[in-house]
């Protein structure tokens, strides 16, 4: 176990709806990154939060937004859901420092948009 | 320049054999190369990682070989076991001094099946 927990584990939403996914980072970690993993593909970087501020964003539209709280837990919000948003959403926590450090992933949230 | 190309897409190996998965990258600024193992329904788990100042790193049955000039790196699984059957992803990232870390660029994955 990595100590990174995500909720919920599974979710079914209708096209056009909004969804919020949650992530609790590993104790002592101040950086949370979100990834989208489509079926049969590698994870794609959505964005990263470092000490409560967005710190880098991948090629995702603005309807993907996030938040990091003072305890370093994080939320991913997706508005106006599209069918192509169906994927496994992964949260990874790490300790921000001058050198790359290990990123530990949660088990993911499986989002299905119908 | 941000891509990481991974091959093969799938691999079948007999128990006790050697599994080899290859990755290639273009961005010479990448300086951290991890391998992740993912079982169905689970998140990726870090297996082993290497930095470009060394050409090889070994941890147990897992070895990364790194060729900086060719911009390639590979994962070797020695004495492959049925429990190693999973999807393996290579990744790369660039360290940004000052606290930003780990924007990982992943390969497309290799589905490994180790037959008993």
Coordinates of C-alpha atoms in Angstrom, one line a residue:
Chain A
X1 CA 0.0 0.0 0.0
X2 CA 1.2 3.5 -0.9
X3 CA -0.7 5.5 1.6
X4 CA -2.4 7.4 -1.2
X5 CA -6.2 6.9 -1.1
X6 CA -8.7 8.0 -3.7
X7 CA -12.5 8.2 -3.5
X8 CA -14.8 7.0 -4.8
X9 CA -13.4 3.9 -6.5
X10 CA -16.0 3.8 -9.1
X11 CA -18.4 6.4 -10.5
X12 CA -21.0 6.5 -13.2
X13 CA -22.1 9.9 -14.5
X14 CA -24.2 11.2 -17.4
X15 CA -22.8 13.3 -20.2
X16 CA -23.0 17.0 -19.3
X17 CA -22.8 16.4 -15.5
X18 CA -20.0 17.5 -13.2
X19 CA -17.8 15.2 -11.0
X20 CA -15.5 15.7 -8.1
X21 CA -12.8 13.1 -7.3
X22 CA -10.8 13.1 -4.1
X23 CA -7.3 12.2 -3.1
X24 CA -5.5 11.9 0.2
X25 CA -1.8 12.1 -0.2
X26 CA 0.8 10.1 1.6
X27 CA 1.8 11.5 5.0
X28 CA 4.5 14.1 4.6
X29 CA 4.0 14.6 0.9
X30 CA 3.2 18.2 -0.3
X31 CA 2.8 17.5 -4.0
X32 CA -0.2 15.9 -5.7
X33 CA -0.4 15.1 -9.4
X34 CA -3.5 13.9 -11.3
X35 CA -3.4 11.6 -14.3
X36 CA -6.0 10.3 -16.7
X37 CA -5.5 6.7 -17.9
X38 CA -7.7 5.6 -20.8
X39 CA -8.2 1.9 -21.3
X40 CA -5.1 0.3 -22.7
X41 CA -3.1 3.5 -22.5
X42 CA -0.4 5.0 -20.3
X43 CA -1.4 7.7 -17.8
X44 CA -1.6 11.2 -19.1
X45 CA -0.6 14.1 -16.9
X46 CA -3.5 16.5 -16.1
X47 CA -2.0 18.9 -13.6
X48 CA 0.0 19.1 -10.4
X49 CA -0.5 20.9 -7.1
X50 CA 2.4 21.9 -5.0
X51 CA 1.8 23.6 -1.6
X52 CA -1.8 24.4 -2.6
X53 CA -1.0 26.0 -6.0
X54 CA -1.2 24.6 -9.5
X55 CA 2.3 23.8 -10.6
X56 CA 2.1 22.6 -14.2
X57 CA -0.7 21.5 -16.4
X58 CA -0.9 19.0 -19.2
X59 CA -2.9 19.2 -22.4
X60 CA -6.4 19.2 -20.9
X61 CA -9.2 21.8 -21.3
X62 CA -10.2 24.3 -18.6
X63 CA -13.2 22.2 -17.6
X64 CA -10.6 20.0 -15.8
X65 CA -9.8 21.9 -12.6
X66 CA -8.4 21.1 -9.2
X67 CA -7.7 22.2 -5.7
X68 CA -5.3 21.3 -3.0
X69 CA -6.1 21.8 0.7
X70 CA -3.8 22.9 3.6
X71 CA -3.5 19.2 4.6
X72 CA -2.3 18.5 1.0
X73 CA -5.3 16.4 0.0
X74 CA -6.6 17.3 -3.4
X75 CA -9.7 17.3 -5.6
X76 CA -10.1 17.0 -9.3
X77 CA -13.2 18.5 -10.8
X78 CA -14.5 17.9 -14.3
X79 CA -17.3 20.0 -15.7
X80 CA -19.5 19.2 -18.7
X81 CA -18.6 15.6 -18.8
X82 CA -18.0 14.0 -22.2
X83 CA -18.1 10.4 -23.2
X84 CA -14.3 10.5 -23.8
X85 CA -13.8 11.5 -20.2
X86 CA -14.4 7.8 -19.3
X87 CA -11.1 6.6 -17.8
X88 CA -9.2 5.7 -14.7
X89 CA -8.2 8.8 -12.8
X90 CA -5.0 8.5 -10.8
X91 CA -3.6 10.6 -8.1
X92 CA 0.1 10.5 -7.2
X93 CA 1.7 12.1 -4.3
X94 CA 5.4 13.0 -3.8
X95 CA 7.6 15.2 -1.7
X96 CA 8.5 18.3 -3.6
X97 CA 12.2 19.0 -3.5
X98 CA 15.1 20.0 -5.7
X99 CA 15.4 16.5 -7.0
X100 CA 12.9 14.2 -8.5
X101 CA 11.4 12.0 -5.9
X102 CA 9.3 9.0 -6.1
X103 CA 5.7 9.4 -7.0
X104 CA 3.3 7.1 -5.3
X105 CA 0.0 6.4 -6.9
X106 CA -3.4 5.7 -5.5
X107 CA -5.6 2.9 -6.7
X108 CA -7.5 5.3 -8.9
X109 CA -11.2 6.2 -9.6
X110 CA -12.9 4.5 -12.5
X111 CA -15.2 7.1 -14.1
X112 CA -17.7 6.0 -16.6
X113 CA -19.6 8.6 -18.6
X114 CA -22.8 7.4 -20.3
Chain B
X1 CA 9.7 15.8 -28.0
X2 CA 7.6 14.9 -25.0
X3 CA 6.9 11.3 -26.2
X4 CA 8.2 8.1 -24.7
X5 CA 8.0 5.2 -27.1
X6 CA 7.6 1.7 -25.6
X7 CA 7.9 -1.7 -27.1
X8 CA 6.7 -4.4 -27.4
X9 CA 3.0 -3.9 -26.8
X10 CA 2.7 -7.4 -25.4
X11 CA 5.1 -10.1 -24.3
X12 CA 4.8 -13.8 -23.5
X13 CA 7.6 -15.4 -21.5
X14 CA 8.1 -18.8 -20.0
X15 CA 8.6 -19.1 -16.3
X16 CA 12.3 -18.6 -15.5
X17 CA 12.9 -16.7 -18.7
X18 CA 14.1 -13.1 -19.2
X19 CA 11.6 -10.4 -20.0
X20 CA 12.9 -7.4 -21.9
X21 CA 10.9 -4.2 -22.4
X22 CA 12.4 -1.2 -24.3
X23 CA 11.7 2.5 -24.3
X24 CA 13.1 5.4 -26.3
X25 CA 12.8 9.1 -25.6
X26 CA 13.6 12.3 -27.5
X27 CA 13.8 15.1 -24.9
X28 CA 17.4 15.2 -23.7
X29 CA 16.3 17.3 -20.7
X30 CA 14.7 14.2 -19.2
X31 CA 16.8 13.1 -16.2
X32 CA 14.6 10.6 -14.3
X33 CA 13.5 7.3 -15.8
X34 CA 11.2 5.1 -13.6
X35 CA 9.5 1.9 -14.4
X36 CA 6.0 1.2 -13.1
X37 CA 4.1 -2.1 -12.7
X38 CA 0.4 -2.1 -12.8
X39 CA -2.0 -4.9 -12.0
X40 CA -5.6 -4.8 -13.2
X41 CA -7.8 -2.5 -11.1
X42 CA -4.8 -1.0 -9.3
X43 CA -2.7 2.1 -9.6
X44 CA 0.9 1.9 -11.0
X45 CA 3.5 0.9 -8.5
X46 CA 7.1 2.1 -8.8
X47 CA 9.4 -0.8 -9.6
X48 CA 12.8 0.7 -10.2
X49 CA 14.2 4.0 -11.4
X50 CA 17.4 5.3 -12.9
X51 CA 19.1 8.7 -13.5
X52 CA 21.3 9.3 -16.6
X53 CA 24.6 9.4 -14.6
X54 CA 24.6 5.6 -14.5
X55 CA 24.3 3.0 -17.3
X56 CA 22.7 0.2 -15.2
X57 CA 20.8 -0.3 -12.0
X58 CA 19.8 -3.6 -10.5
X59 CA 17.3 -4.3 -7.8
X60 CA 16.7 -8.0 -7.2
X61 CA 15.5 -9.6 -10.4
X62 CA 14.9 -6.2 -12.0
X63 CA 17.6 -4.3 -14.0
X64 CA 17.4 -1.1 -15.9
X65 CA 19.9 -0.6 -18.7
X66 CA 20.3 3.0 -19.8
X67 CA 22.0 4.2 -23.0
X68 CA 22.2 8.0 -22.9
X69 CA 23.7 8.5 -26.4
X70 CA 21.0 6.4 -28.0
X71 CA 18.3 7.9 -25.8
X72 CA 17.0 4.4 -24.9
X73 CA 16.4 2.5 -21.7
X74 CA 15.2 -1.0 -21.0
X75 CA 13.8 -3.1 -18.2
X76 CA 15.1 -6.7 -17.8
X77 CA 13.2 -9.1 -15.6
X78 CA 15.3 -12.1 -14.8
X79 CA 13.9 -15.4 -13.8
X80 CA 10.4 -14.2 -14.7
X81 CA 7.6 -15.6 -12.6
X82 CA 3.8 -15.9 -13.2
X83 CA 3.3 -13.3 -10.4
X84 CA 5.2 -10.8 -12.6
X85 CA 2.3 -10.9 -15.1
X86 CA 1.1 -7.3 -15.3
X87 CA 1.3 -4.2 -17.4
X88 CA 4.7 -2.4 -17.3
X89 CA 5.1 1.3 -18.1
X90 CA 8.3 3.2 -18.6
X91 CA 8.2 6.9 -17.9
X92 CA 10.5 10.0 -18.0
X93 CA 10.5 13.3 -16.3
X94 CA 12.6 16.4 -16.0
X95 CA 13.6 17.8 -12.7
X96 CA 12.8 21.4 -12.2
X97 CA 14.8 22.9 -9.4
X98 CA 12.8 24.6 -6.8
X99 CA 10.1 22.1 -5.8
X100 CA 8.3 21.1 -8.9
X101 CA 8.7 17.4 -9.4
X102 CA 7.5 14.5 -11.3
X103 CA 5.5 15.4 -14.3
X104 CA 5.8 11.9 -15.6
X105 CA 5.6 11.2 -19.3
X106 CA 4.5 7.6 -19.7
X107 CA 5.0 5.1 -22.4
X108 CA 2.0 3.2 -23.8
X109 CA 2.6 0.1 -21.7
X110 CA 3.6 -3.6 -22.2
X111 CA 1.3 -6.4 -21.2
X112 CA 3.5 -9.2 -19.8
X113 CA 2.3 -12.7 -19.5
X114 CA 4.6 -15.2 -17.8
X115 CA 3.5 -18.8 -18.5
X116 CA 4.0 -21.5 -15.9

